[in-house]
Every structure is written in C-alpha cells, then in structure tokens.
Amino acid sequence: MKITLQVNGEPREVDVAENTLLVDVLRVNLGLTGTHVGCDTSQCGACTVHLDGRAVKACTVLAPQADGANVLTIEGIGTPDELHPMQAAFRECHALQCGFCTPGMIMQAIDLVENGDQLDNAAIREGLEGNLCRCTGYHNIVRAIQSVADAG
Amino acid sequence: MYPFNYHKPETVADAVALFNDADDAMYLSGGMTLIPTMKQRLAAPTDLIDLSGIAEMTGIDVAADKVTVGAFTRHNDVATSGAIGETLPVLAQLAGLIGDNQVRNRGTIGGSLANSDPAADYPAAVIGLGATVHTQERAIAGDEFFQDLFETALQPGEIVTRIEFPVPTRAAYRKFPNPASRYAVVGVLIADFNGAIRVGVTGAGPCAFRASGLEEVLNQNLDPEALEGVEVPDAGFNSDLHASAEYRAHLVKVMARRALNDLLS
Ligand SMILES: Cc1cc2nc3c(=O)[nH]c(=O)nc-3n(C[C@H](O)[C@H](O)[C@H](O)COP(=O)(O)OP(=O)(O)OC[C@H]3O[C@@H](n4cnc5c(N)ncnc54)[C@H](O)[C@@H]3O)c2cc1C
Ligand code: FES
Ligand code: FES
C-alpha cells in the first residue's frame, strides 16, 4: 500500500506491505539508518523517533499506522556543523560510548525536556525507563539531559 | 509477522461490519501488546482493524461524580489530563506508572482492558473504583469484566468504546513494579466512597479481582494496623519467575498498607 509521511520536514511516499514496521520504512525505504533496532521487542528504545511530536518506539508502529503522520528522526534535529543542543550536551558530557543507544536516547531526552516539568535527577532517570544503554551506566546521560533542562 | 489486510474505519459500526466480514479479524488500538504478539507469531489475524480513526472512541469527559474516558485514549493523555488530575487523581497517577514514556504515548485504556493481562494496571482501577465498561451493545459492570488470564466478558467482535469511573471521596494506588518491564507484580487500589471501601487487586491472580477479605476488615476499621492480622490466601495466585504465589500474597498486604497510608494522608 502507498503511504505518505512528512519525514524531517519533507514529504515522502513509500509503497510497502501492510506488515512493514515504521522503523523499516525509515531505515530500508528511506535510508535513514540513524534510527537503530536493538531488541525488536519494544524494550530498549534504540528505535525511538517522534511521531506527531511524541516519542514512540518505531519497531512497534506499523507503517500504515503512520500514514499521514509527521516523523522526526535523529537525522532531522541537527547537522554536524550545527548540533542540536541535546547532541551537543551528549558530546560535552561524554554521554555515549559505543553510541548504539544514543539516537534513541536523544530523541527520548528531547521529548522529556519539551514535555516534562521540574526535571530533577529522579525525573530524568524515570523518563529513561524505556531506553537501555549497555555501556555508560547512565550517569553521564542523565548529566547531559540535566544540563539542557537547566539551560531552559 | 504474517501478512494481513489493514483497515481504518471511522465509526464503531463500520469497524464491527469489517470484523464480521473478515475470516479472522483483530482490532488494533495502541498496538503495544498486539504488535509484539504478532511479531512472535502468537497472533496471526487475517485482517487488522485500526481503531485510531474512530472519533466517538476518543475524549475525556469529567463531571463531579463521574469520569468518562474514551477507549482510544492513550495512557499519557490520562496521566497528563488536568481535569482527571483534579477530579480523579488516582487514575492519572496510575496511568503515569504504566511501562515507559514511549509505551504511554501509544498504549490505550481500551486495549489494556480488552487484553486483561494479569499484571496490567488499569484493571485495578476498573475493579477498585467499580467502573462500567461500555461496548457498542451493552454496559458491563467492572466486577464482571475480567474473567480469567487474558479473558474478559467481551464477545467476539465486541468493541470497548468507553469506560465510566465513579468518583470516590478519596482513593490511592500502589504497585510493586517488575524492575524491568514496570508491569505490576502486585498492584492494589483502595477507594473510599463515603465510608464504603472497595479494594481492587491486580498482578496477584489470573486477572484483577476485588479483595473482599480486605474490604470487610477496612469497612470495620479504616486503619493500616487493622490489616496486620488479615490472612491473604495465596490459593490460585500466579507463580512464575517474577514471584511465587506466597510472595504475591505477602505483597498484596504490603501494597494495601501503603495505599491506605496514602489514602489517609
Ligand atoms: C515495554 C512495555 C511495558 C509495558 N508496561 C506496562 C505496565 O507497566 N502496565 C500495564 O498495565 N501495561 C504495560 N504494558 C502494556 C501496555 O499498557 C499496552 O498498551 C496495553 O496492554 C495494550 O493496549 P494497546 O492500546 O496497546 O492495545 P493493542 O496492543 O492494540 O491491543 C491489545 C488487545 O486488545 C484488543 N483490543 C484493543 N482495543 C480494543 C477495543 N477497544 N475493544 C476490544 N478489543 C480491543 C486487540 O485486538 C488486542 O487483542 C507495557 C507494554 C510494553 C511494550
Ligand atoms: S528496537 Fe524498538 S524498542 Fe528495541
Ligand atoms: S553507549 Fe553503548 S549502548 Fe549506550
């Protein structure tokens, strides 16, 4: 079936089978491989993108469910020369090691800062409930998000 | 995931017609349970009927004595609803404890109830608050809705359209979350309706239930101390890698005491 989406501000059309996942539309059809697949079982959050402004796990959204929607991926938030403040904070705070979880972490972190109020350490950790990192121990990820939240 | 036909009706009547016309249809709401199940090939519907386009299944209506939530309302919309937070704060708090932010941004109350996972949170609210579950053809009393493990009073093709929660004088919910998934190992909701106490328990048994033994004691004496002597029998409780039946029975008492402390404070 034909599906039209806004992806990172640009209209895109793909022709996919009904049982295609949104994450595969992004990675396979559109070549946006910044969105990762870690678990494929809705646990790890590596596939997190914004769907109509809300963080979702793209491995658990069917392509037809996203028909007509607005999708924002890690490729759409900044450029190498002009990083998004959250990307800059992750770099500054050494909030990544292997980097596999990072795109999902950053997309969830942006949702958290945009929608959460009073982001203290506990609220940030709670907000990362759906994102797993095997490397960092989370401490520097929390620091990075805190610094963006504090900067308002 | 096996292939299927995808439909997105705009009315409940069209959804039911599509269901009846298909070989082996399933409704799709937030997909947070159904899509993982289809990936594992534990469900293989021929037709998937997406409920997200049905306007009559959305919306939150708050009156002084009753909160009505459309079945297609996502967990985060309940958690962050100012009107629910004011009139029925226990429901907003419970919704905010479900899974993680990404799951709450997709999962819906109707999908959660229809699924009747033994460890789901909303069933404790439906039982504990004595809610009514509405479908396209009837109103089902909360006490009758959950029947067994993943089994409800819903007939094939029946759609949960909205849920009506009576507003208690005060209420509190406490759960012992599984540290990985956040599902309730045990969750207890206690509600006080002008001195009449209801206790809804999730996580402990095959489906959510009223703890009539605890209700009896608390109707006599609304005091955490009164819970000390109560026996919670573990017969029929779930026993799995997360917790034994005996431990779950213990947790029912601990969560009830914590909920009661919250309710009284
Ligand atoms: C990582 C993770 C953690 C989670 N943690 C928790 C938790 O802590 N607590 C908790 O309670 N839940 C938890 N969940 C489950 C989550 O709340 C689901 O959203 C919910 O169980 C199902 O709702 P859904 O809208 O996604 O339904 P779907 O997955 O779309 O559907 C579930 C079932 O209900 C049927 N159905 C859906 N809507 C209707 C309707 N209106 N009428 C009739 N039948 C219908 C479908 O056919 C399907 O069989 C978690 C899920 C995940 C992936
Ligand atoms: S790949 Fe989607 S949650 Fe892990
Ligand atoms: S940096 Fe390696 S998984 Fe998070």
Coordinates of C-alpha atoms and ligand atoms in Angstrom, one line a residue:
Chain A
M1 CA 0.0 0.0 0.0
K2 CA 1.1 3.6 -0.6
I3 CA 1.9 5.6 2.5
T4 CA 2.7 9.3 2.7
L5 CA 4.6 10.8 5.5
Q6 CA 6.4 14.0 6.5
V7 CA 9.9 12.9 7.5
N8 CA 12.1 15.5 9.0
G9 CA 10.0 18.2 7.3
E10 CA 10.0 16.6 3.8
P11 CA 7.0 14.9 2.2
R12 CA 7.9 11.3 1.4
E13 CA 5.9 8.5 -0.2
V14 CA 6.6 4.8 0.0
D15 CA 4.9 1.7 -1.3
V16 CA 5.2 -1.1 1.3
A17 CA 3.4 -4.2 2.6
E18 CA 0.9 -3.7 5.4
N19 CA 3.0 -5.6 7.8
T20 CA 6.1 -3.3 7.4
L21 CA 7.3 -1.6 10.6
L22 CA 7.8 2.1 10.7
V23 CA 11.5 1.6 11.6
D24 CA 12.0 -0.4 8.4
V25 CA 10.3 2.3 6.3
L26 CA 12.8 4.7 7.8
R27 CA 15.9 2.5 7.6
V28 CA 15.2 0.4 4.4
N29 CA 13.0 2.5 2.2
L30 CA 14.3 6.0 3.1
G31 CA 17.9 5.1 4.1
L32 CA 17.7 6.9 7.4
T33 CA 19.8 4.4 9.3
G34 CA 20.4 6.7 12.3
T35 CA 17.3 5.1 13.9
H36 CA 18.6 1.8 15.3
V37 CA 17.0 -1.6 16.1
G38 CA 18.3 -3.1 19.3
C39 CA 15.8 -5.6 20.7
D40 CA 12.9 -5.5 18.2
T41 CA 10.7 -6.4 21.2
S42 CA 9.6 -3.0 22.4
Q43 CA 12.1 -2.9 25.3
C44 CA 15.3 -1.0 24.5
G45 CA 14.2 2.3 22.9
A46 CA 17.0 2.4 20.4
C47 CA 14.4 2.8 17.7
T48 CA 12.8 5.9 19.3
V49 CA 11.5 8.6 16.9
H50 CA 8.9 11.3 17.3
L51 CA 5.6 10.6 15.7
D52 CA 3.4 13.7 15.5
G53 CA 5.5 15.2 18.2
R54 CA 5.6 12.3 20.7
A55 CA 8.5 9.8 21.4
V56 CA 7.5 6.3 20.2
K57 CA 9.3 3.0 19.6
A58 CA 9.3 2.8 15.8
C59 CA 9.8 -1.0 16.0
T60 CA 6.3 -1.2 17.5
V61 CA 4.4 1.0 15.0
L62 CA 3.1 -0.4 11.7
A63 CA 3.8 1.7 8.6
P64 CA 0.0 2.1 7.9
Q65 CA -0.5 3.5 11.4
A66 CA 2.0 6.2 10.5
D67 CA 0.2 7.1 7.2
G68 CA -0.2 10.9 7.1
A69 CA 1.9 11.5 10.1
N70 CA 4.8 13.7 10.9
V71 CA 8.0 11.8 11.8
L72 CA 11.2 13.3 13.2
T73 CA 14.3 11.2 13.4
I74 CA 17.9 11.8 14.7
E75 CA 18.8 13.0 11.2
G76 CA 16.3 15.8 11.4
I77 CA 17.3 17.5 14.6
G78 CA 20.8 19.0 13.8
T79 CA 23.7 18.9 11.4
P80 CA 27.4 18.1 12.0
D81 CA 28.2 21.8 12.0
E82 CA 25.2 22.8 14.0
L83 CA 24.3 20.1 16.5
H84 CA 21.0 20.2 18.4
P85 CA 21.6 21.3 22.0
M86 CA 20.9 17.8 23.2
Q87 CA 23.5 16.3 20.8
A88 CA 26.0 19.0 21.9
A89 CA 25.3 18.2 25.6
F90 CA 25.8 14.4 25.0
R91 CA 29.2 15.2 23.4
E92 CA 30.1 17.7 26.1
C93 CA 29.2 15.3 29.0
H94 CA 30.7 12.2 27.4
A95 CA 27.2 10.6 27.5
L96 CA 28.0 7.9 24.9
Q97 CA 30.5 5.2 24.4
C98 CA 29.6 2.8 21.6
G99 CA 26.8 5.1 20.5
F100 CA 24.3 2.4 19.7
C101 CA 21.6 3.6 22.1
T102 CA 22.4 7.3 21.5
P103 CA 19.9 8.3 18.7
G104 CA 17.0 6.8 20.7
M105 CA 18.3 8.3 24.0
I106 CA 18.5 11.7 22.4
M107 CA 15.0 11.5 20.8
Q108 CA 13.5 10.5 24.2
A109 CA 15.6 13.1 26.0
I110 CA 14.2 15.9 23.7
D111 CA 10.6 14.6 24.4
L112 CA 11.4 14.7 28.1
V113 CA 12.7 18.2 28.1
E114 CA 9.9 19.5 25.9
N115 CA 7.1 17.9 27.9
G116 CA 8.4 17.4 31.4
D117 CA 8.3 19.9 34.1
Q118 CA 10.8 20.0 37.1
L119 CA 13.3 17.7 35.6
D120 CA 15.4 16.6 38.5
N121 CA 17.7 13.6 38.6
A122 CA 14.9 11.2 39.6
A123 CA 12.5 12.5 36.9
I124 CA 15.2 12.2 34.2
R125 CA 16.0 8.6 35.3
E126 CA 12.3 7.8 35.4
G127 CA 12.0 9.4 31.9
L128 CA 14.7 7.0 30.6
E129 CA 12.8 3.9 31.7
G130 CA 12.2 2.8 28.1
N131 CA 15.8 3.3 26.9
L132 CA 18.6 0.8 27.7
C133 CA 22.3 1.5 27.5
R134 CA 24.8 -1.3 27.8
C135 CA 27.9 1.0 28.1
T136 CA 27.6 4.2 30.1
G137 CA 25.9 3.3 33.3
Y138 CA 23.5 6.2 32.5
H139 CA 25.2 8.7 34.8
N140 CA 26.6 11.0 32.1
I141 CA 23.4 10.6 30.0
V142 CA 21.5 12.0 33.0
R143 CA 24.0 14.8 33.4
A144 CA 23.7 15.8 29.7
I145 CA 19.9 15.9 29.9
Q146 CA 20.0 17.8 33.1
S147 CA 22.3 20.4 31.6
V148 CA 19.9 21.0 28.7
A149 CA 16.9 21.1 31.1
D150 CA 18.7 23.6 33.3
A151 CA 19.6 25.8 30.3
G152 CA 15.8 26.1 29.7
Chain B
M1 CA 4.8 -11.1 11.2
Y2 CA 2.4 -12.8 8.8
P3 CA 0.7 -10.6 6.2
F4 CA -2.8 -9.2 6.9
N5 CA -5.3 -6.8 5.4
Y6 CA -5.3 -3.4 7.0
H7 CA -8.5 -1.3 7.6
K8 CA -9.1 2.0 9.2
P9 CA -12.8 2.6 9.8
E10 CA -14.2 6.0 11.0
T11 CA -17.2 4.6 13.0
V12 CA -17.7 1.8 15.5
A13 CA -20.5 0.4 13.3
D14 CA -18.1 0.2 10.3
A15 CA -15.4 -1.5 12.5
V16 CA -17.9 -4.1 13.6
A17 CA -19.0 -4.7 10.0
L18 CA -15.4 -5.1 8.9
F19 CA -14.8 -7.6 11.7
N20 CA -17.9 -9.7 10.8
D21 CA -16.9 -9.8 7.1
A22 CA -13.3 -10.9 7.7
D23 CA -12.1 -14.5 8.3
D24 CA -10.2 -13.9 11.4
A25 CA -10.0 -10.2 12.3
M26 CA -8.5 -8.4 15.3
Y27 CA -8.9 -4.8 16.5
L28 CA -5.7 -2.7 16.7
S29 CA -5.6 0.0 19.3
G30 CA -2.2 1.3 20.5
G31 CA -0.5 -1.9 19.3
M32 CA 1.8 -2.0 22.3
T33 CA 0.7 -5.6 23.1
L34 CA -0.7 -6.8 19.8
I35 CA 2.2 -5.8 17.5
P36 CA 4.9 -7.6 19.7
T37 CA 2.5 -10.6 19.8
M38 CA 2.1 -10.6 16.0
K39 CA 5.9 -10.4 15.6
Q40 CA 6.3 -13.5 17.7
R41 CA 3.6 -15.1 15.5
L42 CA 1.5 -15.8 18.6
A43 CA -1.3 -13.8 16.8
A44 CA -1.9 -14.0 13.1
P45 CA -5.1 -12.2 12.2
T46 CA -6.1 -12.1 8.5
D47 CA -7.4 -8.6 9.0
L48 CA -6.3 -5.8 11.3
I49 CA -8.9 -3.1 12.1
D50 CA -7.2 0.0 13.3
L51 CA -9.5 1.9 15.8
S52 CA -7.4 5.1 15.8
G53 CA -9.7 6.9 13.3
I54 CA -12.9 6.5 15.3
A55 CA -13.7 9.9 16.8
E56 CA -16.5 8.5 19.0
M57 CA -13.9 6.4 20.9
T58 CA -11.7 9.3 22.0
G59 CA -12.1 12.1 24.5
I60 CA -12.2 12.6 28.3
D61 CA -15.3 13.9 30.0
V62 CA -15.1 14.9 33.6
A63 CA -18.2 15.6 35.8
A64 CA -18.3 15.9 39.5
D65 CA -19.4 12.4 40.2
K66 CA -18.1 10.6 37.1
V67 CA -15.1 10.5 34.8
T68 CA -15.7 9.0 31.3
V69 CA -12.7 8.0 29.2
G70 CA -12.9 7.0 25.5
A71 CA -11.4 3.6 24.9
F72 CA -8.9 5.0 22.4
T73 CA -7.4 7.3 25.0
R74 CA -3.6 6.9 25.3
H75 CA -2.0 6.3 28.7
N76 CA -0.1 9.6 28.6
D77 CA -3.3 11.6 27.8
V78 CA -4.9 10.2 31.0
A79 CA -1.7 10.8 33.0
T80 CA -1.4 14.4 32.0
S81 CA -5.1 15.4 31.9
G82 CA -5.5 18.3 34.2
A83 CA -9.3 17.6 34.6
I84 CA -8.7 14.0 35.6
G85 CA -5.8 15.1 37.9
E86 CA -8.2 17.4 39.7
T87 CA -11.3 15.1 40.0
L88 CA -9.8 11.6 40.0
P89 CA -6.1 12.0 40.6
V90 CA -5.6 8.3 41.4
L91 CA -6.4 7.4 37.7
A92 CA -3.9 9.9 36.3
Q93 CA -1.3 8.7 38.8
L94 CA -1.9 5.0 37.8
A95 CA -1.7 5.8 34.1
G96 CA 1.6 7.6 34.6
L97 CA 3.1 4.4 36.2
I98 CA 2.4 2.2 33.1
G99 CA 5.5 1.0 31.3
D100 CA 7.7 3.8 30.0
N101 CA 7.0 7.2 28.2
Q102 CA 7.2 5.7 24.7
V103 CA 4.7 3.0 25.6
R104 CA 2.4 5.5 27.3
N105 CA 2.5 7.6 24.2
R106 CA 0.9 4.7 22.2
G107 CA -0.9 2.3 24.5
T108 CA -4.7 2.9 25.2
I109 CA -7.0 2.2 28.0
G110 CA -9.4 0.1 25.8
G111 CA -6.5 -2.1 24.6
S112 CA -5.3 -2.6 28.1
L113 CA -8.7 -3.7 29.4
A114 CA -9.6 -5.9 26.4
N115 CA -6.2 -7.6 26.8
S116 CA -6.7 -8.4 30.5
D117 CA -3.0 -9.0 31.2
P118 CA -2.8 -10.3 34.7
A119 CA -0.1 -7.7 35.5
A120 CA -1.8 -4.7 33.9
D121 CA -2.5 -1.6 35.9
Y122 CA -5.9 -0.3 34.7
P123 CA -7.8 -3.4 35.7
A124 CA -7.1 -2.4 39.4
A125 CA -8.8 0.9 38.7
V126 CA -11.8 -0.7 37.0
I127 CA -12.3 -3.1 39.9
G128 CA -11.3 -0.8 42.7
L129 CA -13.4 2.1 41.5
G130 CA -16.3 0.0 40.3
A131 CA -16.2 1.3 36.8
T132 CA -18.5 0.4 34.0
V133 CA -17.1 -0.8 30.6
H134 CA -19.2 0.2 27.7
T135 CA -19.2 -1.6 24.3
Q136 CA -21.2 -0.9 21.1
E137 CA -24.1 -3.0 22.5
R138 CA -24.1 -3.0 26.3
A139 CA -22.7 -1.8 29.6
I140 CA -20.6 -4.3 31.6
A141 CA -20.0 -3.9 35.3
G142 CA -16.3 -3.7 36.2
D143 CA -16.8 -6.6 38.6
E144 CA -18.0 -8.8 35.8
F145 CA -15.5 -7.7 33.1
F146 CA -12.3 -9.7 33.9
Q147 CA -12.9 -13.4 33.8
D148 CA -9.5 -15.2 33.6
L149 CA -6.0 -15.0 32.3
F150 CA -6.3 -12.8 29.2
E151 CA -10.0 -13.4 29.2
T152 CA -12.8 -10.9 29.5
A153 CA -16.6 -10.8 29.2
L154 CA -16.2 -9.4 25.6
Q155 CA -17.8 -11.5 22.9
P156 CA -16.1 -11.9 19.5
G157 CA -16.4 -8.6 17.6
E158 CA -17.4 -6.6 20.7
I159 CA -15.5 -3.3 21.0
V160 CA -14.8 -1.4 24.2
T161 CA -16.0 2.1 23.4
R162 CA -15.6 4.0 26.7
I163 CA -15.1 3.5 30.4
E164 CA -17.1 5.3 33.2
F165 CA -15.4 5.7 36.5
P166 CA -17.4 6.8 39.5
V167 CA -15.6 9.5 41.6
P168 CA -14.8 8.3 45.1
T169 CA -14.3 10.5 48.2
R170 CA -10.7 9.5 48.1
A171 CA -8.5 6.7 46.7
A172 CA -4.9 5.6 46.3
Y173 CA -3.0 3.1 44.2
R174 CA 0.3 1.4 45.0
K175 CA 2.1 -1.2 42.9
F176 CA 5.2 -3.2 43.2
P177 CA 6.6 -2.9 39.7
N178 CA 8.7 -5.5 37.9
P179 CA 12.0 -3.8 37.8
A180 CA 12.5 -4.4 34.1
S181 CA 9.1 -4.1 32.5
R182 CA 7.3 -2.0 35.1
Y183 CA 4.2 -4.3 34.9
A184 CA 2.6 -4.8 38.3
V185 CA 3.9 -7.8 40.2
V186 CA 1.1 -6.8 42.5
G187 CA -0.9 -3.5 42.5
V188 CA -3.6 -2.5 44.9
L189 CA -6.2 0.3 44.6
I190 CA -8.2 1.3 47.6
A191 CA -11.2 3.6 47.2
D192 CA -13.4 5.2 49.8
F193 CA -17.0 6.0 48.7
N194 CA -18.4 7.9 51.6
G195 CA -17.2 5.2 54.1
A196 CA -17.8 2.2 51.8
I197 CA -14.4 0.7 50.9
R198 CA -13.5 -1.1 47.7
V199 CA -10.2 -2.8 47.1
G200 CA -9.1 -3.8 43.6
V201 CA -6.0 -6.1 43.2
T202 CA -4.0 -6.7 40.0
G203 CA -1.0 -8.8 39.4
A204 CA -1.7 -11.4 42.0
G205 CA -4.2 -13.7 40.4
P206 CA -5.0 -14.8 36.8
C207 CA -7.0 -11.5 36.4
A208 CA -7.8 -8.5 38.6
F209 CA -10.3 -9.1 41.4
R210 CA -11.9 -7.5 44.5
A211 CA -10.2 -8.4 47.8
S212 CA -13.4 -8.9 49.7
G213 CA -11.5 -10.1 52.8
L214 CA -9.6 -6.8 53.0
E215 CA -12.7 -4.8 52.2
E216 CA -14.5 -6.4 55.2
V217 CA -11.7 -5.5 57.6
L218 CA -11.3 -2.0 56.3
N219 CA -15.1 -1.3 56.3
Q220 CA -14.9 -2.0 60.1
N221 CA -11.7 -0.2 60.8
L222 CA -10.0 2.0 58.2
D223 CA -6.6 1.7 59.7
P224 CA -3.3 0.2 58.4
E225 CA -3.0 -1.6 61.7
A226 CA -6.2 -3.4 61.0
L227 CA -4.5 -5.1 58.0
E228 CA -1.9 -6.7 60.2
G229 CA -4.0 -9.7 61.3
V230 CA -5.6 -10.4 57.9
E231 CA -4.7 -13.6 56.1
V232 CA -4.4 -13.2 52.3
P233 CA -4.7 -16.8 51.0
D234 CA -2.4 -17.5 48.0
A235 CA -4.6 -20.2 46.5
G236 CA -4.9 -19.7 42.8
F237 CA -2.3 -16.9 42.7
N238 CA 0.2 -16.6 39.9
S239 CA 3.6 -18.2 40.5
D240 CA 6.3 -17.5 37.9
L241 CA 9.9 -16.4 37.5
H242 CA 9.0 -13.0 38.8
A243 CA 7.4 -14.0 42.1
S244 CA 5.9 -17.1 43.9
A245 CA 2.2 -17.2 44.9
E246 CA 3.2 -16.9 48.5
Y247 CA 5.3 -13.7 47.9
R248 CA 2.5 -12.2 45.8
A249 CA 0.0 -12.8 48.7
H250 CA 2.5 -11.0 51.0
L251 CA 2.8 -8.1 48.5
V252 CA -1.0 -7.7 48.5
K253 CA -0.9 -6.8 52.1
V254 CA 2.2 -4.6 51.8
M255 CA 0.8 -2.7 48.8
A256 CA -2.6 -2.4 50.6
R257 CA -1.0 -0.9 53.7
R258 CA 1.0 1.6 51.6
A259 CA -2.1 2.6 49.5
L260 CA -4.1 3.0 52.8
N261 CA -1.4 5.2 54.2
D262 CA -1.5 7.4 51.1
L263 CA -5.3 7.4 51.2
L264 CA -5.4 8.6 54.8
S265 CA -2.6 11.2 54.5
Ligands
LIG1 C1 7.7 -2.4 27.3 C2 6.3 -2.4 27.7 C3 6.0 -2.2 29.1 C4 4.6 -2.2 29.5 N1 4.4 -2.0 30.8 C5 3.1 -2.0 31.2 C6 2.8 -1.7 32.6 O1 3.6 -1.4 33.5 N2 1.5 -1.8 33.0 C7 0.5 -2.0 32.1 O2 -0.7 -2.0 32.5 N3 0.7 -2.3 30.8 C8 2.0 -2.3 30.4 N4 2.3 -2.5 29.0 C9 1.1 -2.8 28.1 C10 0.6 -1.5 27.5 O3 -0.1 -0.8 28.6 C11 -0.4 -1.8 26.4 O4 -0.6 -0.5 25.8 C12 -1.7 -2.4 26.7 O5 -1.7 -3.6 27.4 C13 -2.5 -2.7 25.4 O6 -3.1 -1.6 24.9 P1 -2.9 -1.2 23.4 O7 -3.8 0.0 23.2 O8 -1.5 -1.0 23.0 O9 -3.7 -2.4 22.7 P2 -3.3 -3.3 21.4 O10 -2.0 -3.9 21.6 O11 -3.6 -2.6 20.2 O12 -4.5 -4.4 21.6 C14 -4.4 -5.4 22.7 C15 -5.6 -6.4 22.6 O13 -6.8 -5.7 22.8 C16 -7.7 -5.8 21.7 N5 -8.4 -4.5 21.6 C17 -7.7 -3.3 21.5 N6 -8.6 -2.3 21.6 C18 -9.8 -2.9 21.8 C19 -11.1 -2.4 22.0 N7 -11.4 -1.0 22.1 N8 -12.2 -3.2 22.1 C20 -12.0 -4.6 22.1 N9 -10.7 -5.1 21.9 C21 -9.7 -4.3 21.8 C22 -6.8 -6.1 20.5 O14 -7.5 -6.8 19.5 C23 -5.7 -7.0 21.2 O15 -6.1 -8.3 21.3 C24 3.6 -2.5 28.6 C25 3.9 -2.7 27.2 C26 5.2 -2.7 26.8 C27 5.5 -2.9 25.3
FES2 S1 14.3 -1.9 18.8 FE1 12.4 -0.9 19.3 S2 12.4 -0.9 21.4 FE2 14.3 -2.1 21.0
FES3 S1 26.6 3.9 24.5 FE1 26.7 1.8 24.0 S2 24.7 1.2 24.4 FE2 24.6 3.2 25.2

